[in-house]
Amino acid sequence: GQSLEQPSEVTAVEGAIVQINCTYQTSGFYGLSWYQQHDGGAPTFLSYNGLDGLEETGRFSSFLSRSDSYGYLLLQELQMKDSASYFCAVKRGNDYKLSFGAGTTVTVRA
Amino acid sequence: EAQVTQNPRYLITVTGKKLTVTCSQNMNHEYMSWYRQDPGLGLRQIYYSMNVEVTDKGDVPEGYKVSRKEKRNFPLILESPSPNQTSLYFCASKDGSARSYTFGSGTRLTVV
């Protein structure tokens, strides 16, 4: 089987930096993705790491360490619109299976 | 506009009454998948399809059926819905080489 662990909630103020950690246990690991979801709407893709290291996309960055089975999403210069749920997801093997963590609810306060 | 379209958005039904949730994508994607989302559990994969007539079980397939007769459509069938299938359902699609999946807007199903 597989498991992904991420914190359930994080609260921060506007302008702050938030790091959401994700640890995983899975066979056939292929890559780690991050998705954002607002209020039960469609999840939207943020980032993907197939190799170790940092991927930067504007205010959001994602990191992967395959040897530690660990990754994180870094949200910088937090804005109110960043209040949402964030999910890490493991791509297993090359068969398009994607397993999600339970999600982290980020609340941004003024 | 490139999108994944699910219908209906909301559905209330009774136990045992067969229903179908439709999913259609206009991006010519090979891969399509169904997920259910429940509080505290994230999104769990129900079934997926790698191409026309090729489907396979995800992590929680019990009580569901799918078909992929055309590339653009991937309906989810509940032959005999039960209250434990009350959930928020998402369809997603992906091009074979792409990193990201495109999700539909979701179908909130209540089985009473």
Coordinates of N, CA and C in Angstrom, one line a residue, chain B residues 11-106:
Chain B
L11 N -26.5 15.9 -7.0 CA -27.5 14.8 -7.2 C -27.9 14.2 -5.8
I12 N -29.2 14.1 -5.6 CA -29.7 13.4 -4.4 C -30.5 12.2 -4.9
T13 N -30.2 11.0 -4.4 CA -30.9 9.9 -4.9 C -31.2 8.9 -3.7
V14 N -31.9 7.9 -4.0 CA -32.3 6.9 -3.0 C -31.4 5.7 -3.2
T15 N -31.3 5.0 -2.1 CA -30.5 3.7 -2.1 C -31.1 2.7 -3.1
G16 N -30.1 2.2 -3.9 CA -30.5 1.2 -4.9 C -30.9 1.7 -6.3
K17 N -31.1 2.9 -6.4 CA -31.5 3.4 -7.7 C -30.3 3.8 -8.6
K18 N -30.1 3.0 -9.7 CA -28.9 3.1 -10.5 C -28.8 4.6 -11.0
L19 N -27.5 5.0 -11.1 CA -27.3 6.4 -11.6 C -25.9 6.4 -12.3
T20 N -25.8 7.4 -13.2 CA -24.6 7.6 -14.0 C -24.2 9.0 -13.9
V21 N -22.9 9.3 -13.6 CA -22.3 10.6 -13.6 C -21.5 10.7 -14.8
T22 N -21.7 11.7 -15.6 CA -21.0 11.8 -16.9 C -19.7 12.6 -16.7
C23 N -18.8 12.3 -17.6 CA -17.5 13.1 -17.6 C -17.1 13.2 -19.1
S24 N -16.8 14.4 -19.5 CA -16.3 14.6 -20.9 C -15.2 15.6 -20.9
Q25 N -14.2 15.3 -21.7 CA -13.1 16.2 -21.9 C -12.9 16.5 -23.4
N26 N -12.5 17.8 -23.6 CA -12.3 18.2 -25.0 C -10.9 18.4 -25.4
M27 N -9.9 17.8 -24.7 CA -8.5 18.0 -24.9 C -7.8 16.8 -25.6
N28 N -8.6 15.8 -26.0 CA -8.0 14.6 -26.6 C -7.0 13.9 -25.7
H29 N -7.3 13.9 -24.4 CA -6.4 13.3 -23.5 C -6.6 11.8 -23.5
E30 N -5.5 11.0 -23.4 CA -5.6 9.6 -23.3 C -6.1 9.1 -21.9
Y31 N -5.6 9.7 -20.9 CA -5.9 9.2 -19.6 C -7.0 9.9 -18.9
M32 N -7.9 9.2 -18.3 CA -9.0 9.8 -17.5 C -9.2 9.0 -16.2
S33 N -9.7 9.6 -15.2 CA -9.7 9.0 -13.9 C -10.9 9.5 -13.1
W34 N -11.4 8.7 -12.1 CA -12.4 9.2 -11.2 C -11.9 9.1 -9.8
Y35 N -12.2 10.2 -9.0 CA -11.8 10.2 -7.6 C -13.1 10.5 -6.8
R36 N -13.0 10.1 -5.5 CA -14.0 10.6 -4.6 C -13.3 11.3 -3.4
Q37 N -13.9 12.3 -2.9 CA -13.3 13.1 -1.8 C -14.2 13.1 -0.6
D38 N -13.6 12.7 0.5 CA -14.4 12.6 1.8 C -13.5 13.4 2.8
P39 N -14.2 14.0 3.7 CA -13.5 14.8 4.8 C -12.4 14.0 5.5
G40 N -11.2 14.6 5.5 CA -10.1 13.9 6.2 C -9.4 12.8 5.5
L41 N -9.9 12.5 4.3 CA -9.4 11.4 3.5 C -8.7 11.8 2.2
G42 N -8.8 13.1 1.9 CA -8.3 13.5 0.6 C -9.0 12.9 -0.6
L43 N -8.4 12.8 -1.7 CA -9.0 12.3 -2.9 C -8.5 10.8 -3.1
R44 N -9.5 9.9 -3.3 CA -9.1 8.5 -3.5 C -9.6 8.1 -4.8
Q45 N -8.7 7.4 -5.5 CA -8.9 7.0 -6.9 C -9.9 5.8 -7.0
I46 N -10.9 5.9 -7.8 CA -11.9 4.9 -7.9 C -11.5 4.0 -9.1
Y47 N -11.5 4.5 -10.3 CA -11.1 3.8 -11.5 C -10.3 4.8 -12.4
Y48 N -9.5 4.2 -13.3 CA -8.8 5.0 -14.3 C -8.8 4.3 -15.6
S49 N -8.6 5.1 -16.6 CA -8.5 4.6 -18.0 C -7.3 5.2 -18.7
M50 N -6.5 4.3 -19.3 CA -5.4 4.8 -20.0 C -5.6 5.0 -21.5
N51 N -6.8 4.6 -22.0 CA -7.2 4.9 -23.3 C -8.5 4.2 -23.6
V52 N -9.0 4.3 -24.8 CA -10.3 3.7 -25.1 C -10.3 2.2 -24.9
E53 N -11.3 1.7 -24.2 CA -11.5 0.3 -23.9 C -10.4 -0.2 -22.9
V54 N -9.6 0.6 -22.3 CA -8.6 0.2 -21.3 C -8.9 0.9 -20.0
T55 N -9.4 0.1 -19.0 CA -9.7 0.6 -17.7 C -9.1 -0.3 -16.6
D56 N -8.9 0.3 -15.4 CA -8.4 -0.5 -14.3 C -8.8 0.1 -13.0
K57 N -8.8 -0.7 -12.0 CA -9.3 -0.3 -10.7 C -8.3 0.6 -10.0
G58 N -8.8 1.6 -9.3 CA -8.0 2.4 -8.4 C -7.9 1.8 -7.0
D59 N -8.0 2.7 -6.0 CA -7.8 2.2 -4.7 C -9.2 1.8 -4.0
V60 N -10.3 2.4 -4.5 CA -11.6 2.2 -3.9 C -12.7 1.9 -5.0
P61 N -12.5 0.8 -5.7 CA -13.4 0.6 -6.9 C -14.8 -0.1 -6.5
E62 N -14.9 -0.6 -5.3 CA -16.1 -1.4 -4.9 C -17.4 -0.6 -5.0
G63 N -18.3 -1.1 -5.8 CA -19.6 -0.4 -5.9 C -19.7 0.5 -7.1
Y64 N -18.7 0.6 -7.9 CA -18.6 1.5 -9.0 C -18.3 0.7 -10.3
K65 N -18.7 1.2 -11.4 CA -18.3 0.7 -12.7 C -18.0 1.9 -13.6
V66 N -17.2 1.6 -14.6 CA -16.9 2.7 -15.6 C -16.8 2.0 -17.0
S67 N -16.8 2.9 -18.0 CA -16.7 2.4 -19.4 C -15.9 3.5 -20.1
R68 N -15.2 3.1 -21.2 CA -14.5 4.1 -22.0 C -14.6 3.7 -23.4
K69 N -15.8 4.0 -24.0 CA -16.1 3.6 -25.4 C -15.6 4.7 -26.4
E70 N -15.5 5.9 -25.9 CA -14.9 7.0 -26.7 C -13.9 7.7 -25.9
K71 N -12.9 8.3 -26.6 CA -11.8 8.9 -25.9 C -12.3 10.0 -25.0
R72 N -13.3 10.8 -25.4 CA -13.6 12.0 -24.7 C -14.5 11.7 -23.5
N73 N -15.2 10.6 -23.4 CA -16.1 10.3 -22.3 C -15.7 9.2 -21.4
F74 N -16.0 9.4 -20.1 CA -15.6 8.4 -19.1 C -16.7 8.4 -18.0
P75 N -17.9 7.8 -18.2 CA -18.9 7.8 -17.2 C -18.6 6.9 -16.0
L76 N -19.1 7.4 -14.9 CA -19.1 6.6 -13.6 C -20.5 6.1 -13.3
I77 N -20.6 4.8 -13.1 CA -21.9 4.2 -13.0 C -22.0 3.6 -11.6
L78 N -23.0 3.9 -10.9 CA -23.3 3.3 -9.6 C -24.6 2.4 -9.8
E79 N -24.4 1.1 -9.8 CA -25.5 0.2 -10.2 C -26.5 0.2 -9.0
S80 N -26.1 0.2 -7.8 CA -27.0 0.2 -6.6 C -26.4 1.0 -5.5
P81 N -26.6 2.3 -5.6 CA -25.9 3.2 -4.7 C -26.3 3.0 -3.2
S82 N -25.4 3.2 -2.4 CA -25.7 3.1 -0.9 C -25.2 4.3 -0.2
P83 N -25.7 4.6 1.0 CA -25.4 5.8 1.7 C -23.9 6.1 1.8
N84 N -23.1 5.0 1.9 CA -21.6 5.2 2.1 C -21.0 5.7 0.8
Q85 N -21.7 5.8 -0.3 CA -21.2 6.4 -1.5 C -21.5 7.9 -1.6
T86 N -22.2 8.4 -0.6 CA -22.3 9.9 -0.5 C -21.0 10.5 -0.4
S87 N -20.7 11.4 -1.4 CA -19.3 11.9 -1.5 C -19.3 13.0 -2.5
L88 N -18.1 13.7 -2.6 CA -17.9 14.6 -3.7 C -17.0 13.9 -4.7
Y89 N -17.4 13.8 -6.0 CA -16.7 13.1 -7.0 C -16.1 14.0 -8.0
F90 N -14.8 13.6 -8.4 CA -14.1 14.4 -9.4 C -13.6 13.5 -10.5
C91 N -13.8 14.0 -11.7 CA -13.2 13.4 -12.9 C -12.0 14.2 -13.3
A92 N -10.9 13.5 -13.8 CA -9.7 14.2 -14.2 C -9.2 13.6 -15.5
S93 N -8.5 14.4 -16.2 CA -7.9 13.8 -17.4 C -6.4 14.4 -17.6
K94 N -5.7 13.7 -18.4 CA -4.3 14.1 -18.6 C -3.8 13.5 -19.9
D95 N -3.0 14.4 -20.6 CA -2.3 13.9 -21.8 C -1.2 13.0 -21.3
G96 N -0.8 12.0 -22.1 CA 0.2 11.0 -21.7 C 1.5 11.6 -21.2
S97 N 1.9 12.6 -21.8 CA 3.3 13.1 -21.5 C 3.2 14.3 -20.4
A98 N 2.0 14.7 -20.1 CA 1.9 15.9 -19.2 C 2.2 15.5 -17.8
R99 N 2.6 16.5 -17.0 CA 2.8 16.3 -15.6 C 1.5 16.6 -14.8
S100 N 0.6 17.4 -15.3 CA -0.5 17.8 -14.5 C -1.8 17.2 -15.0
Y101 N -2.7 17.0 -14.1 CA -4.1 16.5 -14.4 C -5.1 17.7 -14.4
T102 N -6.0 17.7 -15.3 CA -7.1 18.7 -15.3 C -8.3 18.0 -14.6
F103 N -8.9 18.7 -13.6 CA -10.0 18.2 -12.9 C -11.3 18.9 -13.4
G104 N -12.4 18.1 -13.3 CA -13.7 18.7 -13.5 C -14.2 19.4 -12.2
S105 N -15.3 20.1 -12.3 CA -15.8 20.9 -11.2 C -16.4 20.1 -10.0
G106 N -16.6 18.8 -10.2 CA -17.1 18.0 -9.2 C -18.6 17.7 -9.2

